[in-house]
Coordinates of C-alpha atoms and ligand atoms in Angstrom, one line a residue:
M1 CA 18.0 -164.0 -122.4
E2 CA 17.2 -163.0 -126.2
I3 CA 18.3 -162.7 -129.8
A4 CA 16.4 -162.2 -132.9
L5 CA 18.4 -164.4 -135.6
S6 CA 15.1 -164.4 -137.7
N7 CA 11.4 -163.7 -137.5
D8 CA 10.3 -167.7 -137.4
I9 CA 12.9 -167.8 -134.0
H10 CA 10.5 -166.3 -131.6
T11 CA 13.4 -166.0 -128.9
Y12 CA 13.0 -161.9 -128.5
S13 CA 11.1 -159.2 -127.5
G14 CA 12.7 -156.2 -128.5
G15 CA 15.8 -154.1 -128.9
L16 CA 18.0 -155.8 -126.4
G17 CA 17.5 -159.6 -128.6
V18 CA 17.6 -157.3 -131.9
L19 CA 20.9 -155.8 -131.1
A20 CA 22.2 -159.1 -129.9
G21 CA 21.2 -160.5 -133.4
D22 CA 22.9 -158.3 -135.0
V23 CA 26.0 -158.7 -132.6
V24 CA 26.3 -161.9 -134.0
R25 CA 25.8 -161.0 -137.7
S26 CA 28.4 -158.4 -137.4
S27 CA 31.2 -160.9 -135.7
A28 CA 30.4 -163.3 -138.3
D29 CA 30.9 -161.2 -141.5
L30 CA 34.1 -160.0 -139.9
N31 CA 35.0 -163.6 -139.1
L32 CA 35.2 -162.9 -135.5
P33 CA 36.3 -165.9 -133.1
L34 CA 32.6 -165.6 -131.0
L35 CA 29.8 -167.6 -130.0
A36 CA 26.5 -166.8 -128.3
V37 CA 24.6 -168.4 -125.5
T38 CA 21.1 -168.1 -125.0
L39 CA 17.8 -170.0 -123.9
V40 CA 15.8 -171.7 -126.1
S41 CA 11.9 -170.2 -125.2
K42 CA 10.3 -173.1 -127.0
K43 CA 7.2 -171.1 -126.2
G44 CA 8.5 -167.7 -127.1
Y45 CA 7.7 -164.3 -126.3
F46 CA 4.1 -163.5 -127.5
R47 CA 1.8 -163.4 -130.3
Q48 CA 0.1 -159.7 -130.1
E49 CA -3.7 -159.7 -131.0
L50 CA -5.6 -156.5 -130.7
T51 CA -9.2 -155.6 -130.5
R52 CA -11.0 -153.2 -132.1
E53 CA -10.3 -150.8 -129.0
G54 CA -6.9 -152.1 -128.8
K55 CA -6.9 -154.5 -125.8
Q56 CA -4.1 -156.8 -126.5
I57 CA -4.6 -160.1 -126.2
E58 CA -1.7 -162.7 -126.3
H59 CA -1.3 -165.8 -127.2
T60 CA 2.2 -168.5 -127.2
D61 CA 4.2 -168.0 -129.7
S62 CA 5.8 -171.5 -130.2
W63 CA 8.5 -172.7 -132.6
E64 CA 10.3 -175.7 -133.3
P65 CA 14.2 -176.1 -132.4
S66 CA 14.8 -178.8 -134.8
Q67 CA 13.6 -177.0 -138.0
F68 CA 16.5 -174.0 -137.6
M69 CA 19.5 -176.0 -135.4
Q70 CA 20.7 -179.1 -134.7
Q71 CA 20.9 -180.6 -130.9
L72 CA 24.0 -181.4 -129.7
P73 CA 24.6 -184.8 -127.9
E74 CA 26.4 -182.7 -124.9
E75 CA 24.4 -182.2 -121.4
V76 CA 25.3 -180.1 -118.2
T77 CA 23.4 -180.0 -115.1
V78 CA 23.1 -177.3 -112.5
K79 CA 21.9 -177.8 -109.1
I80 CA 18.0 -175.3 -108.8
Q81 CA 16.1 -175.9 -105.2
G82 CA 18.3 -178.7 -104.4
R83 CA 17.5 -180.9 -107.2
D84 CA 20.0 -181.5 -110.4
V85 CA 18.5 -180.0 -113.5
R86 CA 19.7 -181.7 -117.0
I87 CA 20.5 -178.9 -119.3
K88 CA 21.0 -180.2 -123.3
V89 CA 22.1 -177.9 -126.1
W90 CA 21.1 -176.7 -129.6
R91 CA 23.1 -175.2 -132.1
Y92 CA 22.4 -172.5 -135.0
I93 CA 24.9 -171.6 -137.3
M94 CA 24.4 -167.9 -138.3
K95 CA 26.5 -168.0 -141.7
S96 CA 27.8 -164.7 -143.1
V97 CA 27.3 -164.2 -147.3
L98 CA 31.2 -163.8 -147.1
G99 CA 31.5 -167.8 -146.0
W100 CA 32.2 -166.9 -142.1
E101 CA 30.1 -168.8 -139.3
V102 CA 29.2 -167.8 -135.6
P103 CA 27.6 -170.3 -133.7
V104 CA 25.0 -169.7 -131.0
Y105 CA 23.8 -172.2 -128.3
F106 CA 20.4 -172.6 -127.3
L107 CA 20.1 -174.0 -123.6
D108 CA 17.2 -176.2 -123.4
T109 CA 15.6 -178.4 -119.8
D110 CA 12.8 -179.9 -121.8
I111 CA 14.4 -183.3 -121.1
E112 CA 12.6 -186.4 -120.2
G113 CA 13.9 -187.5 -116.7
N114 CA 13.4 -183.6 -115.2
P115 CA 10.6 -183.1 -113.1
P116 CA 7.6 -181.3 -115.4
E117 CA 8.5 -177.9 -113.6
D118 CA 12.0 -178.2 -114.4
R119 CA 10.9 -178.8 -118.4
E120 CA 9.3 -175.7 -118.3
I121 CA 12.1 -173.4 -117.4
T122 CA 13.4 -172.4 -120.8
S123 CA 10.1 -172.4 -122.1
L124 CA 9.0 -168.5 -122.2
L125 CA 11.1 -166.2 -122.8
Y126 CA 10.4 -163.1 -119.9
G127 CA 7.6 -165.3 -118.7
G128 CA 6.5 -166.4 -114.9
D129 CA 7.1 -164.8 -111.8
E130 CA 10.8 -163.7 -110.3
R131 CA 11.4 -167.5 -109.0
Y132 CA 11.1 -168.4 -112.7
R133 CA 13.3 -165.5 -114.1
I134 CA 15.8 -166.6 -111.5
K135 CA 15.8 -170.3 -112.3
Q136 CA 16.1 -169.3 -115.9
E137 CA 19.1 -166.9 -115.2
I138 CA 21.0 -169.7 -113.6
V139 CA 20.1 -172.2 -116.3
L140 CA 21.6 -168.9 -118.5
G141 CA 24.7 -168.0 -116.4
I142 CA 25.6 -171.2 -114.3
G143 CA 25.0 -173.7 -116.7
G144 CA 26.0 -171.5 -119.7
V145 CA 29.2 -171.8 -118.5
R146 CA 29.6 -175.4 -117.7
M147 CA 28.1 -176.0 -121.7
L148 CA 30.7 -174.3 -122.6
E149 CA 33.3 -176.2 -121.3
K150 CA 31.8 -179.3 -122.1
L151 CA 31.8 -178.7 -125.3
N152 CA 35.7 -177.8 -125.0
V153 CA 35.6 -174.2 -125.8
L154 CA 38.4 -172.1 -125.0
V155 CA 37.0 -169.0 -123.6
H156 CA 39.0 -165.8 -123.6
K157 CA 36.1 -163.0 -122.7
Y158 CA 32.7 -163.7 -121.8
H159 CA 30.4 -160.8 -122.0
M160 CA 27.5 -160.4 -120.4
N161 CA 24.6 -158.7 -122.5
E162 CA 22.6 -157.2 -119.7
G163 CA 22.6 -158.2 -116.2
H164 CA 20.5 -161.3 -117.0
S165 CA 23.6 -163.2 -117.2
S166 CA 25.3 -162.3 -114.2
F167 CA 25.6 -165.9 -112.6
L168 CA 27.9 -166.9 -115.4
A169 CA 30.7 -164.3 -113.2
L170 CA 29.2 -166.5 -109.9
E171 CA 30.4 -169.6 -111.2
L172 CA 33.8 -168.6 -112.5
L173 CA 33.9 -167.1 -109.1
R174 CA 33.4 -170.7 -107.7
K175 CA 35.7 -172.3 -110.6
F176 CA 39.0 -170.2 -109.6
E177 CA 38.0 -170.7 -106.0
M178 CA 36.9 -167.0 -105.4
D179 CA 39.5 -165.3 -107.2
I180 CA 38.0 -162.3 -107.7
N181 CA 40.8 -160.6 -110.0
K182 CA 41.0 -163.6 -111.8
V183 CA 37.4 -163.4 -113.0
R184 CA 37.0 -160.1 -113.2
N185 CA 40.2 -160.1 -116.4
L186 CA 37.9 -162.6 -118.0
C187 CA 34.4 -160.8 -118.1
V188 CA 33.2 -157.9 -119.9
F189 CA 29.8 -156.5 -118.9
T190 CA 27.4 -154.2 -121.2
T191 CA 24.0 -152.5 -119.3
H192 CA 21.4 -151.9 -121.7
T193 CA 18.8 -149.2 -120.1
P194 CA 18.7 -147.4 -117.2
V195 CA 15.1 -148.1 -116.6
E196 CA 14.7 -149.4 -113.1
A197 CA 12.8 -152.2 -113.8
G198 CA 15.4 -153.6 -116.6
H199 CA 17.9 -154.3 -113.5
D200 CA 16.5 -158.1 -111.8
K201 CA 16.9 -158.0 -108.3
F202 CA 16.3 -160.9 -106.5
S203 CA 15.7 -161.5 -102.3
Y204 CA 18.2 -163.3 -100.9
E205 CA 15.4 -165.8 -99.6
L206 CA 15.1 -166.8 -103.1
V207 CA 18.4 -166.7 -104.1
Q208 CA 18.7 -169.4 -100.7
E209 CA 15.9 -171.3 -102.3
T210 CA 16.7 -171.4 -105.8
L211 CA 20.4 -171.4 -105.8
G212 CA 21.4 -172.4 -102.0
E213 CA 24.8 -171.7 -100.7
F214 CA 26.5 -171.5 -103.9
I215 CA 28.9 -169.0 -102.7
P216 CA 29.3 -168.1 -98.7
L217 CA 26.3 -165.4 -98.3
N218 CA 28.6 -162.6 -97.3
I219 CA 30.9 -162.7 -100.4
L220 CA 27.4 -162.5 -102.3
K221 CA 26.3 -159.7 -100.5
S222 CA 29.3 -157.8 -100.7
L223 CA 29.4 -158.3 -104.7
G224 CA 25.4 -158.0 -105.4
G225 CA 24.3 -155.4 -102.7
Q226 CA 23.0 -156.1 -99.1
D227 CA 19.8 -155.8 -99.0
R228 CA 18.9 -158.0 -102.2
L229 CA 20.4 -159.5 -105.1
N230 CA 21.2 -157.0 -107.9
M231 CA 22.4 -158.7 -110.9
T232 CA 23.5 -155.7 -112.5
L233 CA 25.6 -154.7 -109.7
L234 CA 27.0 -157.7 -109.3
A235 CA 28.3 -157.7 -113.1
L236 CA 29.5 -154.6 -112.2
N237 CA 32.0 -155.9 -109.4
L238 CA 33.4 -159.2 -111.3
S239 CA 33.9 -157.6 -114.7
N240 CA 37.0 -155.6 -115.8
Y241 CA 34.8 -153.5 -118.4
V242 CA 32.1 -152.1 -117.9
N243 CA 29.8 -150.2 -120.8
G244 CA 26.5 -148.3 -121.5
V245 CA 25.1 -148.3 -125.1
A246 CA 25.6 -144.9 -125.8
K247 CA 27.5 -142.2 -124.9
M248 CA 24.9 -140.2 -123.3
H249 CA 23.8 -143.8 -121.4
G250 CA 27.3 -144.0 -120.5
I251 CA 27.0 -140.4 -118.4
I252 CA 24.0 -141.8 -116.8
S253 CA 25.5 -144.7 -115.9
R254 CA 27.6 -143.5 -114.1
E255 CA 25.6 -141.2 -111.9
M256 CA 23.6 -144.3 -111.1
F257 CA 26.8 -146.2 -110.3
P258 CA 29.4 -144.0 -109.3
S259 CA 32.0 -146.2 -108.0
H260 CA 32.7 -147.8 -111.5
K261 CA 34.4 -147.2 -114.4
I262 CA 31.8 -147.1 -117.2
H263 CA 32.7 -146.4 -120.6
A264 CA 30.7 -146.0 -123.6
I265 CA 30.4 -147.5 -126.9
T266 CA 27.6 -146.3 -129.4
N267 CA 24.9 -149.6 -130.7
G268 CA 24.9 -150.0 -134.5
V269 CA 22.8 -152.3 -136.6
H270 CA 23.6 -154.5 -139.0
S271 CA 23.7 -152.8 -142.2
Y272 CA 23.2 -155.4 -144.7
T273 CA 19.8 -156.5 -142.8
W274 CA 19.1 -153.4 -142.1
T275 CA 18.3 -151.8 -145.5
C276 CA 15.1 -152.7 -148.1
E277 CA 15.9 -154.5 -151.3
S278 CA 15.3 -151.4 -153.1
F279 CA 18.5 -149.5 -151.3
R280 CA 20.5 -152.8 -151.7
R281 CA 20.3 -152.6 -154.9
L282 CA 21.2 -148.6 -155.5
Y283 CA 23.9 -149.1 -152.7
D284 CA 25.3 -152.5 -154.8
K285 CA 25.9 -150.1 -157.9
Y286 CA 27.2 -147.0 -156.7
L287 CA 29.1 -148.2 -153.9
P288 CA 29.8 -152.1 -153.9
G289 CA 31.1 -153.4 -151.1
W290 CA 28.8 -151.3 -148.9
A291 CA 27.8 -154.6 -146.6
H292 CA 30.9 -155.5 -145.6
E293 CA 32.4 -151.8 -145.2
P294 CA 29.2 -149.6 -144.1
E295 CA 31.9 -146.3 -144.2
L296 CA 31.7 -146.1 -147.8
L297 CA 27.8 -144.9 -147.5
I298 CA 29.8 -141.6 -146.5
R299 CA 30.0 -141.2 -150.3
I300 CA 26.0 -141.3 -151.0
D301 CA 26.2 -137.9 -152.5
I302 CA 27.4 -139.4 -155.9
V303 CA 24.1 -140.8 -156.2
P304 CA 21.4 -138.8 -158.3
N305 CA 18.5 -137.8 -156.2
D306 CA 15.8 -139.1 -158.3
E307 CA 17.4 -142.9 -158.2
I308 CA 17.3 -142.1 -154.4
W309 CA 13.4 -141.0 -154.8
Q310 CA 12.7 -143.9 -156.8
A311 CA 14.4 -146.6 -154.5
H312 CA 12.3 -144.6 -151.4
M313 CA 8.9 -144.9 -153.2
A314 CA 9.4 -148.9 -154.0
A315 CA 9.9 -149.2 -150.1
K316 CA 7.1 -146.9 -149.4
K317 CA 4.9 -148.7 -152.1
I318 CA 5.7 -151.7 -150.2
L319 CA 4.6 -150.1 -146.5
I320 CA 1.4 -148.9 -148.1
D321 CA 0.2 -152.2 -149.2
Y322 CA 1.1 -154.2 -146.1
V323 CA -0.9 -151.4 -144.0
N324 CA -3.9 -151.7 -146.5
T325 CA -4.3 -155.3 -146.8
T326 CA -3.7 -155.8 -142.6
T327 CA -5.9 -152.6 -141.8
N328 CA -9.0 -151.1 -143.6
I329 CA -7.3 -147.4 -143.1
G330 CA -6.7 -146.8 -146.9
M331 CA -3.6 -144.8 -146.7
D332 CA -1.8 -143.6 -149.7
Y333 CA 1.2 -143.3 -151.5
E334 CA 1.8 -139.8 -151.8
A335 CA 1.2 -138.6 -148.3
L336 CA 3.5 -137.7 -146.3
T337 CA 3.9 -140.4 -143.8
I338 CA 5.3 -140.6 -140.6
G339 CA 6.0 -143.8 -138.2
F340 CA 6.3 -144.9 -134.6
A341 CA 6.9 -148.3 -133.6
R342 CA 8.8 -149.5 -130.2
R343 CA 7.6 -151.5 -127.1
A344 CA 4.7 -150.3 -125.5
T345 CA 5.6 -148.7 -122.5
E346 CA 5.3 -145.4 -120.7
Y347 CA 8.8 -143.8 -121.0
K348 CA 8.4 -144.0 -124.8
R349 CA 4.9 -142.4 -124.7
H350 CA 3.5 -143.3 -128.1
T351 CA 0.7 -140.8 -127.5
L352 CA 2.6 -137.7 -127.2
I353 CA 2.2 -136.3 -130.3
F354 CA -1.8 -136.3 -129.7
S355 CA -1.5 -134.0 -126.9
D356 CA -2.8 -131.2 -128.3
P357 CA -5.5 -132.2 -130.8
E358 CA -6.2 -128.8 -132.2
R359 CA -2.3 -128.1 -133.1
L360 CA -2.7 -131.4 -134.5
R361 CA -4.9 -130.7 -136.9
R362 CA -3.9 -127.5 -138.0
V363 CA -0.8 -129.3 -138.7
N364 CA -2.3 -131.7 -141.1
S365 CA -4.2 -128.3 -142.9
R366 CA -0.7 -127.5 -143.9
G367 CA -0.1 -130.6 -145.6
R368 CA -1.5 -133.9 -145.2
I369 CA -0.3 -136.3 -142.2
Q370 CA -0.7 -140.2 -142.4
L371 CA 0.6 -141.9 -138.7
I372 CA 1.8 -145.8 -139.0
F373 CA 2.2 -147.1 -135.0
A374 CA 3.1 -151.0 -133.9
G375 CA 4.5 -152.5 -130.7
K376 CA 3.7 -154.7 -128.0
A377 CA 3.3 -154.8 -124.2
H378 CA 4.7 -156.7 -121.8
P379 CA 2.1 -158.9 -120.7
K380 CA 2.8 -157.5 -117.1
D381 CA 3.1 -153.9 -118.1
Y382 CA -0.5 -152.5 -117.4
R383 CA 0.5 -149.2 -118.2
G384 CA 2.0 -150.4 -121.6
K385 CA -1.3 -151.9 -122.3
M386 CA -3.3 -148.7 -121.6
L387 CA -0.6 -146.9 -123.7
I388 CA -2.2 -148.9 -126.8
E389 CA -5.6 -148.4 -125.8
E390 CA -5.6 -144.8 -125.4
L391 CA -4.4 -144.1 -128.8
F392 CA -6.7 -146.8 -130.5
R393 CA -9.2 -143.7 -129.0
Y394 CA -7.1 -141.1 -130.7
K395 CA -7.3 -143.3 -134.0
E396 CA -11.2 -143.3 -133.5
M397 CA -11.0 -139.5 -132.6
F398 CA -9.1 -138.7 -135.9
K399 CA -10.5 -141.0 -138.1
D400 CA -12.2 -139.1 -141.1
E401 CA -9.7 -136.4 -141.0
I402 CA -5.7 -138.2 -140.2
K403 CA -5.7 -141.9 -141.8
I404 CA -3.7 -143.9 -138.3
A405 CA -2.8 -147.6 -138.1
Y406 CA -1.7 -149.2 -135.6
L407 CA 0.0 -152.9 -136.8
E408 CA -0.3 -155.9 -135.3
N409 CA 2.4 -158.1 -133.8
Y410 CA 5.3 -156.1 -133.9
D411 CA 8.4 -158.0 -135.0
I412 CA 11.5 -158.2 -137.1
N413 CA 9.4 -158.3 -140.3
V414 CA 6.9 -155.8 -139.7
A415 CA 10.0 -153.5 -138.0
A416 CA 11.5 -154.1 -141.7
K417 CA 8.9 -152.7 -143.9
L418 CA 8.1 -150.1 -141.5
V419 CA 11.7 -147.9 -140.9
S420 CA 12.1 -148.3 -144.6
G421 CA 9.0 -147.4 -146.0
V422 CA 7.7 -144.1 -144.1
D423 CA 9.3 -140.6 -144.7
V424 CA 9.8 -139.8 -141.0
W425 CA 10.8 -141.6 -138.0
L426 CA 9.4 -140.3 -135.2
N427 CA 10.6 -141.1 -131.8
T428 CA 9.7 -139.3 -128.5
P429 CA 11.0 -140.6 -125.2
L430 CA 11.1 -139.1 -121.5
P431 CA 14.8 -138.2 -121.6
P432 CA 17.0 -139.4 -120.0
M433 CA 15.1 -143.2 -119.9
E434 CA 16.3 -144.1 -123.6
A435 CA 19.5 -145.9 -123.1
S436 CA 20.2 -145.9 -127.2
G437 CA 17.7 -146.8 -129.4
T438 CA 18.6 -148.3 -132.9
S439 CA 15.3 -148.6 -134.7
G440 CA 16.3 -144.6 -136.0
M441 CA 19.5 -146.1 -137.4
K442 CA 17.7 -148.6 -139.3
A443 CA 15.4 -145.6 -140.4
A444 CA 18.5 -144.0 -141.4
H445 CA 19.8 -146.9 -143.7
N446 CA 17.0 -146.2 -146.0
G447 CA 17.0 -142.7 -146.0
V448 CA 14.4 -142.2 -144.1
I449 CA 14.5 -138.8 -141.7
N450 CA 14.8 -138.9 -137.9
F451 CA 12.8 -136.6 -135.9
S452 CA 13.3 -137.5 -132.4
V453 CA 13.7 -136.0 -128.3
L454 CA 17.5 -135.6 -127.7
D455 CA 18.0 -139.2 -125.8
G456 CA 20.0 -142.2 -126.7
W457 CA 21.9 -142.6 -129.8
W458 CA 20.4 -139.5 -130.9
V459 CA 22.3 -136.8 -129.7
E460 CA 25.4 -138.0 -131.1
G461 CA 23.5 -138.4 -134.6
W462 CA 21.5 -135.5 -135.0
I463 CA 22.7 -132.1 -136.6
E464 CA 19.4 -130.0 -136.6
G465 CA 18.0 -129.5 -140.2
I466 CA 20.9 -131.5 -142.1
T467 CA 20.4 -135.0 -140.8
G468 CA 17.5 -134.3 -138.7
W469 CA 15.6 -132.5 -136.4
A470 CA 15.0 -132.7 -132.9
I471 CA 12.4 -132.1 -130.1
G472 CA 12.8 -130.5 -127.2
P473 CA 16.0 -128.6 -125.9
S474 CA 19.5 -130.9 -125.6
P475 CA 20.1 -132.5 -122.8
E476 CA 23.1 -129.7 -121.4
E477 CA 19.7 -128.0 -121.3
Q478 CA 18.3 -127.5 -117.5
A479 CA 14.8 -127.4 -117.8
S480 CA 11.7 -128.1 -115.4
T481 CA 9.8 -130.8 -116.2
E482 CA 6.6 -128.5 -117.6
E483 CA 9.5 -126.2 -119.5
L484 CA 10.5 -129.8 -120.9
K485 CA 7.1 -130.6 -122.1
A486 CA 6.4 -127.6 -123.4
R487 CA 9.4 -126.7 -125.8
E488 CA 8.7 -130.6 -126.6
L489 CA 5.1 -130.0 -127.8
N490 CA 6.6 -126.6 -129.3
D491 CA 9.2 -128.4 -131.7
L492 CA 6.6 -131.4 -132.4
Y493 CA 4.0 -129.2 -133.8
G494 CA 5.7 -126.3 -134.9
K495 CA 8.4 -128.2 -137.5
L496 CA 5.7 -130.3 -138.6
E497 CA 3.9 -127.1 -139.4
Y498 CA 6.6 -124.9 -141.0
V499 CA 10.3 -127.0 -141.8
I500 CA 8.5 -130.6 -142.5
I501 CA 5.6 -130.8 -144.2
P502 CA 6.5 -127.7 -146.4
S503 CA 10.0 -129.5 -147.0
Y504 CA 8.1 -132.3 -148.3
Y505 CA 5.5 -131.4 -150.2
K506 CA 7.2 -127.9 -151.6
R507 CA 10.7 -128.6 -151.4
R508 CA 11.6 -132.2 -152.5
D509 CA 15.0 -130.4 -153.8
E510 CA 15.9 -129.8 -150.0
W511 CA 14.2 -133.2 -148.6
I512 CA 16.4 -135.5 -151.2
P513 CA 20.0 -134.1 -149.5
M514 CA 18.3 -134.9 -146.0
M515 CA 17.5 -138.1 -147.0
K516 CA 21.1 -138.6 -148.5
N517 CA 22.6 -137.2 -144.9
S518 CA 20.6 -140.1 -143.5
I519 CA 22.3 -142.3 -145.0
G520 CA 25.7 -140.7 -145.3
K521 CA 26.4 -139.1 -141.9
I522 CA 24.6 -141.7 -139.9
A523 CA 24.4 -145.2 -141.6
S524 CA 28.0 -144.9 -142.5
Y525 CA 28.4 -144.8 -138.8
F526 CA 25.5 -145.9 -136.7
N527 CA 26.3 -150.3 -138.2
S528 CA 26.9 -153.1 -135.8
H529 CA 29.9 -153.5 -137.9
R530 CA 31.7 -150.5 -136.2
M531 CA 30.5 -151.4 -133.0
M532 CA 32.2 -154.8 -133.1
H533 CA 35.5 -152.9 -134.2
R534 CA 35.1 -151.4 -131.2
Y535 CA 34.2 -154.3 -128.9
V536 CA 37.1 -156.2 -129.9
T537 CA 40.0 -153.2 -129.8
E538 CA 38.8 -152.0 -126.1
A539 CA 36.6 -154.6 -124.5
Y540 CA 37.9 -157.9 -125.4
L541 CA 41.6 -157.9 -126.4
Ligands
PLP601 C1 14.8 -152.6 -133.9 C2 13.9 -153.1 -132.8 C3 13.7 -153.0 -131.4 C4 14.2 -151.8 -130.9 O1 14.1 -150.3 -131.3 P1 14.2 -149.1 -130.4 O2 14.4 -147.8 -131.2 O3 15.2 -149.3 -129.6 O4 13.0 -149.1 -129.6 C5 12.5 -153.2 -131.3 N1 11.9 -154.3 -131.8 C6 12.0 -154.5 -132.8 C7 10.9 -156.1 -133.5 C8 12.7 -154.3 -133.6 O5 13.4 -154.3 -135.3

């Protein structure tokens, strides 16, 4: 449904799309025979503006496909509400520096001859109502399979990246005359979130109205659920290989769907893309070949400490200058800078660090801290929007004591500056809601140290005091809600005050080896080259 290929192609909203982009980037580097299919989303997701009170204003974020890709002559149709909807296609070529290429196909219903309503189907990413969403998913899943057939692509495996594309399995089922085993052998499914709202469910009235009797209703219900069509369940039932996106998420997904065998392939990020200029130069000098073989980062200890620090300060300067030109906060280069950027939604808990203002003041008296935030709330996520407003009130409340910035319009360019330019990357989701998380992996590629709740990928990346620090208990420990919160706050403030601040300000000879561990023990593993090797050998072959 979404993919982040470049900052000017507004077809993504967050982590899911960035991951899809990194899949394509690594596949191109590794010369994998893979292609991707998505929607053109010509009006984008949205551009975020924030008022002085932190109220989010959403602007359309259009982009022009013809500037980046080529329209092909092929067309297919799908039936929606009894009408034939025509679909055309754009081809984008993701070119690796090594010369290999992966095509990405963008489906587009904005064709003369389609009624105005249908021309809008592929306009807005995650926009509109349920009816709009199911139409988009019909175009993506059914239209996608038909388009590949039209393009004469011989498909060995279909990988459904999240349940949004599950209709593709229904199209295959029809094509192979209800031979479920045949379809299952062709399909791989990755589930990406334990959050309920992340799993599309449609009433069968809506399915009947839009899709009609595509396959017999009793069969559809047996595959997608009796009460409502659950797109995750549909994909689970029609795939031979299913995985979650971190070991912990595999466990949670098996609890959610106990009758299915669910594997785990931990996410990664594209090393070259998420490493800033100054660190790219450093790695090129000491670890040539690192971009193609990120395992080489394991030898980071051969780089002298002062060169690590210089590379970090170069990235930090770029970020602080950006903060100071886009806000009037006046941040400085030397203060311990903590970053927090992610989709503004309740479980991510953007404001956890402000839970006890007095303790935060005491922390700040031990050594100055400054905080940089960013993140968009989905237009219909009212609580997410309230979270941003709440954060703005804390920003105001602390304005004479702690410098706090909220950067507008979090996108991959802002993310690249943030994950490389801060000293510490803070992550405080409510466990077990964070399936994986990837921004902390990006931070590690730039020697930024993670300070995070033990959820998602961090359970696998964390070695206390070596690769970073934990907030709260490990997932194996059973803790009540109150106890959990108390321990989280204790770690959050206690480690900042007694471990992180003293180490940053007084023991740089301790700090820089931890930066190196982020690179050597985290980035060397949590990259999308390793992830794609696993998808190929375990899921695709
Ligand atoms: C990496 C990235 C994300 C995902 O970060 P999480 O840590 O998974 O929340 C979201 N948005 C953008 C723009 C990103 O670059």
